[in-house]
Amino acid sequence: MLDHLIRGARIVDGSGGAAFVADVGIRDGRIAVIRAVGDAGDAGGAGDAGEGRDAGEGARTSEDARGLVLAPGFVDPHTHYDAQLFWDPYATPSLNHGVTTVAGGNCGFTLAPLNPSRPGDADYTRRMMSKVEGMSLIALEEGAPWSWHGFGEYLDALEGRIAVNAGFMVGHCALRRHVMGPDAVGGQPSDEQLDAIVRLAHEAMDAGAWGFSTTQSSTHSDGDGQPVASRHARPAELLALSRAVGEHEGTQIEAIVAGCLDQFSDAEIDLFAQMSAAAGRPLNWNVLTIDAAVPERVPRQLSASERARKAGGRVVALTMPILTPMNMSLGTFCALNLIPGWGEVLGLPVPERIARLRDPGVRADMLRRAGSKEAGVFRRLADFGRYVVGDTYSPENEGLTGRVVRDIAAERGQEPFECLVGICANDGLRTVLWPMPPDNDPASWALRQETWRHEDVLLGGSDAGAHLDRMCGAPYTTRFLGDCLRGRKLVPLEQAVKMLTDDPARLFGLRERGRIAEGFHADLVLFDPDRIDAGKATLVHDLPGDSPRLDSKAIGVRAVWVNGVESIRDDVVTGAVPGKVLRSGRDTRTVSTW
């Protein structure tokens, strides 16, 4: 007896092969039967696998899926759901958009391990996560139990209470802090301390960590405004941790350096190649920005992959297949603060900040810094005439919502940045701003289409669970599929599904996930190909402490199953929590670099 039977769906199985029509039966969390029922092109191996089985096998429940597409659950390779899963076991909105497996613990930031002899480390970690990943401090304080010390205890705290499958790297910052305490920021470990850091990483991977993650990015500072702990690590420390990764089955490395934001230095390319080769494991980084206005960026960034292969490693670039809208503000921390020199002004108390922003000399210097080479990818934010005014709060700004700053500036005879500052000052800097992306042109989309074909480029980089009130990258899956089916059509549906499912599953070595095949875990998404899309990002207040975040409704997703259990039906969570904490070795196999 089957638990559930999905009848007559168009199966896009994740292999990249042609779609076919079939019934799919679920039993005990696995795909038990795939029975081809029609001729929709070559059914391939998955359709043939069901032939000869008992066609009359009954099912406790069933549904008619004619006209709908059934795909494997999507795998998001870069999230920060480490904390959110405690108050939101459904990992919304990712699960709504068909994501059934998430990779967390990225960028060197994890909530464990915590040193039991220093209770204050939990507060330090919360403030760091709030600053560097844009998480609500109140939500971090009130929404998670903070009942663990070791990394395994953290994983145990999630076991049995989540609706998605989740795997986690162990973060370099937590490892350093555990061993070195406050000296982790600014200090270098002694030989004994380095041994302890590596030993702690081994313990985390023994408990199921997928590997380790680290950051050397100049944009990552802790709650005290200091460079986070891993930024102080020298290559010898990073290579020692990389070698440790290579001693465990089913592990990876995830790393961020300053050049991820624009173009790598030679030293950064060498570091990535050496780390991957030392581990004998893939290393992935986030995020490859593709813009035809900077044609030299893609080949420069992908040269890290070429050099790694020559050294016996593999370096994989994550890139987003959509343009993720980000809201900005001169009043609260956002990407504008990361432009060189801007943080000094935007970090001032609001009255002093407004006074400085109204100074023509200050504005001229800020614009110069924003357009400089050192600003890297943040140069994209410097065309203030292309900003759209969002929510406003003062009578002076009535009627400006939805208008483009360039048009308002022309009416007022002002330079765009001056005009924008005036609008924001009227609102006490609370104005919400939406920059229009500069790379939404045909040439950039053609470059993306070409880049996606590279063997070391993977779709992902949503940052879901982070930067909650600034961006909403989680819906990239449904928006990408809608674009493939009814928009630019840069990739056929079968290939698009493979890019969202089997490709990331294979990078991480996920066991029996990423495809619709008999015996595989029943992580499935049923959607309407004529409607699949993502709604506009809107601000909601549903975090602990009534803190805000951006949310996006899924359009055209009929249902999502995780391990054979229905978890979403028509964009509403069912309340079931069938997700698994995926542990290295048990749930992942080793992916070699050769």
CSV table of N, CA and C in Angstrom, one decimal, residues 158-230:
chain,number,residue,atom,x,y,z
A,158,LEU,N,18.1,20.7,16.8
A,158,LEU,CA,17.2,20.9,15.7
A,158,LEU,C,16.5,19.6,15.3
A,159,GLU,N,17.1,18.5,15.6
A,159,GLU,CA,16.6,17.2,15.2
A,159,GLU,C,15.2,17.0,15.6
A,160,GLY,N,14.4,16.6,14.6
A,160,GLY,CA,13.0,16.2,14.9
A,160,GLY,C,12.0,17.4,15.0
A,161,ARG,N,12.5,18.6,14.7
A,161,ARG,CA,11.6,19.8,14.8
A,161,ARG,C,11.7,20.7,13.6
A,162,ILE,N,12.2,20.2,12.5
A,162,ILE,CA,12.3,21.1,11.3
A,162,ILE,C,11.5,20.5,10.1
A,163,ALA,N,11.0,21.3,9.3
A,163,ALA,CA,10.2,20.9,8.1
A,163,ALA,C,11.0,20.7,6.8
A,164,VAL,N,12.3,21.2,6.8
A,164,VAL,CA,13.1,21.1,5.7
A,164,VAL,C,14.3,20.2,6.1
A,165,ASN,N,15.0,19.6,5.1
A,165,ASN,CA,16.3,19.0,5.4
A,165,ASN,C,17.4,20.1,5.5
A,166,ALA,N,18.2,19.9,6.5
A,166,ALA,CA,19.2,21.0,6.7
A,166,ALA,C,20.6,20.4,7.0
A,167,GLY,N,21.6,20.9,6.4
A,167,GLY,CA,23.0,20.5,6.7
A,167,GLY,C,23.8,21.8,7.0
A,168,PHE,N,24.8,21.6,7.8
A,168,PHE,CA,25.5,22.8,8.3
A,168,PHE,C,27.0,22.6,8.3
A,169,MET,N,27.7,23.6,7.8
A,169,MET,CA,29.2,23.7,8.0
A,169,MET,C,29.4,24.2,9.4
A,170,VAL,N,30.6,24.0,9.9
A,170,VAL,CA,31.0,24.6,11.2
A,170,VAL,C,31.8,25.9,10.9
A,171,GLY,N,31.4,27.0,11.6
A,171,GLY,CA,32.0,28.2,11.2
A,171,GLY,C,33.4,28.5,11.9
A,172,HIS,N,34.3,29.0,11.1
A,172,HIS,CA,35.6,29.3,11.6
A,172,HIS,C,35.6,30.3,12.8
A,173,CYS,N,34.7,31.3,12.7
A,173,CYS,CA,34.7,32.3,13.8
A,173,CYS,C,34.3,31.6,15.1
A,174,ALA,N,33.4,30.7,15.1
A,174,ALA,CA,33.0,30.0,16.4
A,174,ALA,C,34.2,29.1,16.9
A,175,LEU,N,34.9,28.5,15.9
A,175,LEU,CA,36.0,27.6,16.4
A,175,LEU,C,37.1,28.5,17.0
A,176,ARG,N,37.4,29.6,16.4
A,176,ARG,CA,38.4,30.5,17.0
A,176,ARG,C,38.0,31.0,18.3
A,177,ARG,N,36.8,31.5,18.4
A,177,ARG,CA,36.3,32.1,19.6
A,177,ARG,C,36.3,31.1,20.8
A,178,HIS,N,35.9,29.9,20.5
A,178,HIS,CA,35.8,28.8,21.5
A,178,HIS,C,37.2,28.6,22.1
A,179,VAL,N,38.2,28.6,21.3
A,179,VAL,CA,39.6,28.3,21.8
A,179,VAL,C,40.3,29.5,22.3
A,180,MET,N,40.2,30.6,21.6
A,180,MET,CA,41.0,31.8,21.9
A,180,MET,C,40.3,32.9,22.7
A,181,GLY,N,39.0,32.7,22.8
A,181,GLY,CA,38.2,33.8,23.5
A,181,GLY,C,38.3,35.1,22.8
A,182,PRO,N,38.3,36.2,23.6
A,182,PRO,CA,38.4,37.5,22.9
A,182,PRO,C,39.6,37.7,22.0
A,183,ASP,N,40.7,37.0,22.3
A,183,ASP,CA,41.9,37.1,21.5
A,183,ASP,C,41.7,36.6,20.1
A,184,ALA,N,40.6,35.9,19.8
A,184,ALA,CA,40.3,35.4,18.5
A,184,ALA,C,40.2,36.6,17.5
A,185,VAL,N,39.8,37.7,18.0
A,185,VAL,CA,39.7,39.0,17.2
A,185,VAL,C,41.1,39.7,17.4
A,186,GLY,N,41.9,39.7,16.3
A,186,GLY,CA,43.2,40.4,16.4
A,186,GLY,C,44.4,39.5,16.7
A,187,GLY,N,44.1,38.3,17.3
A,187,GLY,CA,45.3,37.5,17.7
A,187,GLY,C,45.6,36.4,16.8
A,188,GLN,N,46.7,35.7,17.0
A,188,GLN,CA,47.1,34.5,16.3
A,188,GLN,C,47.2,33.4,17.3
A,189,PRO,N,46.8,32.2,16.9
A,189,PRO,CA,46.8,31.1,17.9
A,189,PRO,C,48.2,30.6,18.1
A,190,SER,N,48.5,30.2,19.3
A,190,SER,CA,49.8,29.4,19.6
A,190,SER,C,49.6,28.1,18.9
A,191,ASP,N,50.7,27.3,18.9
A,191,ASP,CA,50.7,26.0,18.3
A,191,ASP,C,49.7,25.1,19.0
A,192,GLU,N,49.6,25.3,20.4
A,192,GLU,CA,48.6,24.5,21.1
A,192,GLU,C,47.2,24.9,20.8
A,193,GLN,N,47.0,26.2,20.6
A,193,GLN,CA,45.7,26.7,20.3
A,193,GLN,C,45.2,26.3,18.9
A,194,LEU,N,46.2,26.3,17.9
A,194,LEU,CA,45.8,25.9,16.6
A,194,LEU,C,45.5,24.4,16.6
A,195,ASP,N,46.2,23.6,17.4
A,195,ASP,CA,45.8,22.2,17.5
A,195,ASP,C,44.4,22.0,18.1
A,196,ALA,N,44.1,22.9,19.0
A,196,ALA,CA,42.8,22.8,19.7
A,196,ALA,C,41.7,23.2,18.7
A,197,ILE,N,42.0,24.2,17.9
A,197,ILE,CA,41.0,24.7,16.8
A,197,ILE,C,40.7,23.5,15.8
A,198,VAL,N,41.8,22.9,15.4
A,198,VAL,CA,41.6,21.8,14.4
A,198,VAL,C,40.9,20.6,15.1
A,199,ARG,N,41.3,20.3,16.3
A,199,ARG,CA,40.6,19.2,17.0
A,199,ARG,C,39.1,19.5,17.2
A,200,LEU,N,38.8,20.8,17.5
A,200,LEU,CA,37.3,21.1,17.6
A,200,LEU,C,36.6,21.0,16.3
A,201,ALA,N,37.3,21.3,15.2
A,201,ALA,CA,36.7,21.1,13.9
A,201,ALA,C,36.5,19.6,13.6
A,202,HIS,N,37.4,18.8,14.0
A,202,HIS,CA,37.2,17.4,13.8
A,202,HIS,C,36.0,16.9,14.6
A,203,GLU,N,35.9,17.4,15.8
A,203,GLU,CA,34.7,17.0,16.7
A,203,GLU,C,33.4,17.4,16.0
A,204,ALA,N,33.4,18.6,15.4
A,204,ALA,CA,32.2,19.1,14.7
A,204,ALA,C,31.8,18.2,13.5
A,205,MET,N,32.8,17.8,12.8
A,205,MET,CA,32.6,16.9,11.6
A,205,MET,C,32.3,15.5,12.0
A,206,ASP,N,32.8,15.0,13.1
A,206,ASP,CA,32.4,13.7,13.7
A,206,ASP,C,31.0,13.7,14.0
A,207,ALA,N,30.4,14.9,14.5
A,207,ALA,CA,29.0,15.0,14.8
A,207,ALA,C,28.1,15.3,13.7
A,208,GLY,N,28.7,15.5,12.5
A,208,GLY,CA,27.9,15.7,11.3
A,208,GLY,C,28.0,17.0,10.5
A,209,ALA,N,28.9,17.9,10.9
A,209,ALA,CA,29.2,19.1,10.2
A,209,ALA,C,29.6,18.7,8.7
A,210,TRP,N,29.1,19.5,7.8
A,210,TRP,CA,29.4,19.2,6.4
A,210,TRP,C,30.8,19.6,6.0
A,211,GLY,N,31.6,20.2,6.9
A,211,GLY,CA,32.9,20.7,6.6
A,211,GLY,C,33.1,22.0,7.4
A,212,PHE,N,33.9,22.9,6.9
A,212,PHE,CA,34.0,24.2,7.6
A,212,PHE,C,33.9,25.3,6.6
A,213,SER,N,33.5,26.5,7.2
A,213,SER,CA,33.3,27.7,6.4
A,213,SER,C,34.2,28.8,7.0
A,214,THR,N,34.6,29.7,6.2
A,214,THR,CA,35.4,30.8,6.7
A,214,THR,C,35.2,32.1,5.9
A,215,THR,N,35.5,33.2,6.5
A,215,THR,CA,35.5,34.5,5.7
A,215,THR,C,36.8,35.3,6.0
A,216,GLN,N,37.2,35.9,4.9
A,216,GLN,CA,38.3,36.9,5.0
A,216,GLN,C,37.8,38.2,4.4
A,217,SER,N,36.5,38.3,4.2
A,217,SER,CA,36.0,39.5,3.5
A,217,SER,C,36.1,40.8,4.4
A,218,SER,N,36.5,41.8,3.7
A,218,SER,CA,36.6,43.1,4.4
A,218,SER,C,35.3,43.7,4.9
A,219,THR,N,34.2,43.1,4.4
A,219,THR,CA,32.8,43.7,4.8
A,219,THR,C,32.3,43.0,6.1
A,220,HIS,N,33.0,42.0,6.6
A,220,HIS,CA,32.5,41.3,7.8
A,220,HIS,C,33.1,41.8,9.1
A,221,SER,N,32.3,42.5,9.9
A,221,SER,CA,32.7,43.0,11.2
A,221,SER,C,31.7,42.5,12.2
A,222,ASP,N,32.2,42.4,13.4
A,222,ASP,CA,31.4,41.9,14.5
A,222,ASP,C,30.5,43.0,15.2
A,223,GLY,N,29.8,42.6,16.2
A,223,GLY,CA,29.0,43.6,16.9
A,223,GLY,C,29.7,44.8,17.5
A,224,ASP,N,31.0,44.6,17.7
A,224,ASP,CA,31.8,45.7,18.2
A,224,ASP,C,32.5,46.5,17.1
A,225,GLY,N,32.2,46.2,15.9
A,225,GLY,CA,32.7,46.9,14.8
A,225,GLY,C,34.1,46.4,14.4
A,226,GLN,N,34.6,45.3,15.0
A,226,GLN,CA,35.9,44.8,14.7
A,226,GLN,C,35.9,43.7,13.6
A,227,PRO,N,36.9,43.5,12.8
A,227,PRO,CA,36.9,42.4,11.9
A,227,PRO,C,36.7,41.1,12.6
A,228,VAL,N,35.8,40.3,12.0
A,228,VAL,CA,35.4,39.0,12.7
A,228,VAL,C,36.6,38.1,12.8
A,229,ALA,N,36.5,37.1,13.7
A,229,ALA,CA,37.7,36.4,14.1
A,229,ALA,C,38.4,35.7,13.0
A,230,SER,N,37.7,35.1,12.0
A,230,SER,CA,38.4,34.4,10.9
A,230,SER,C,39.2,35.3,10.0
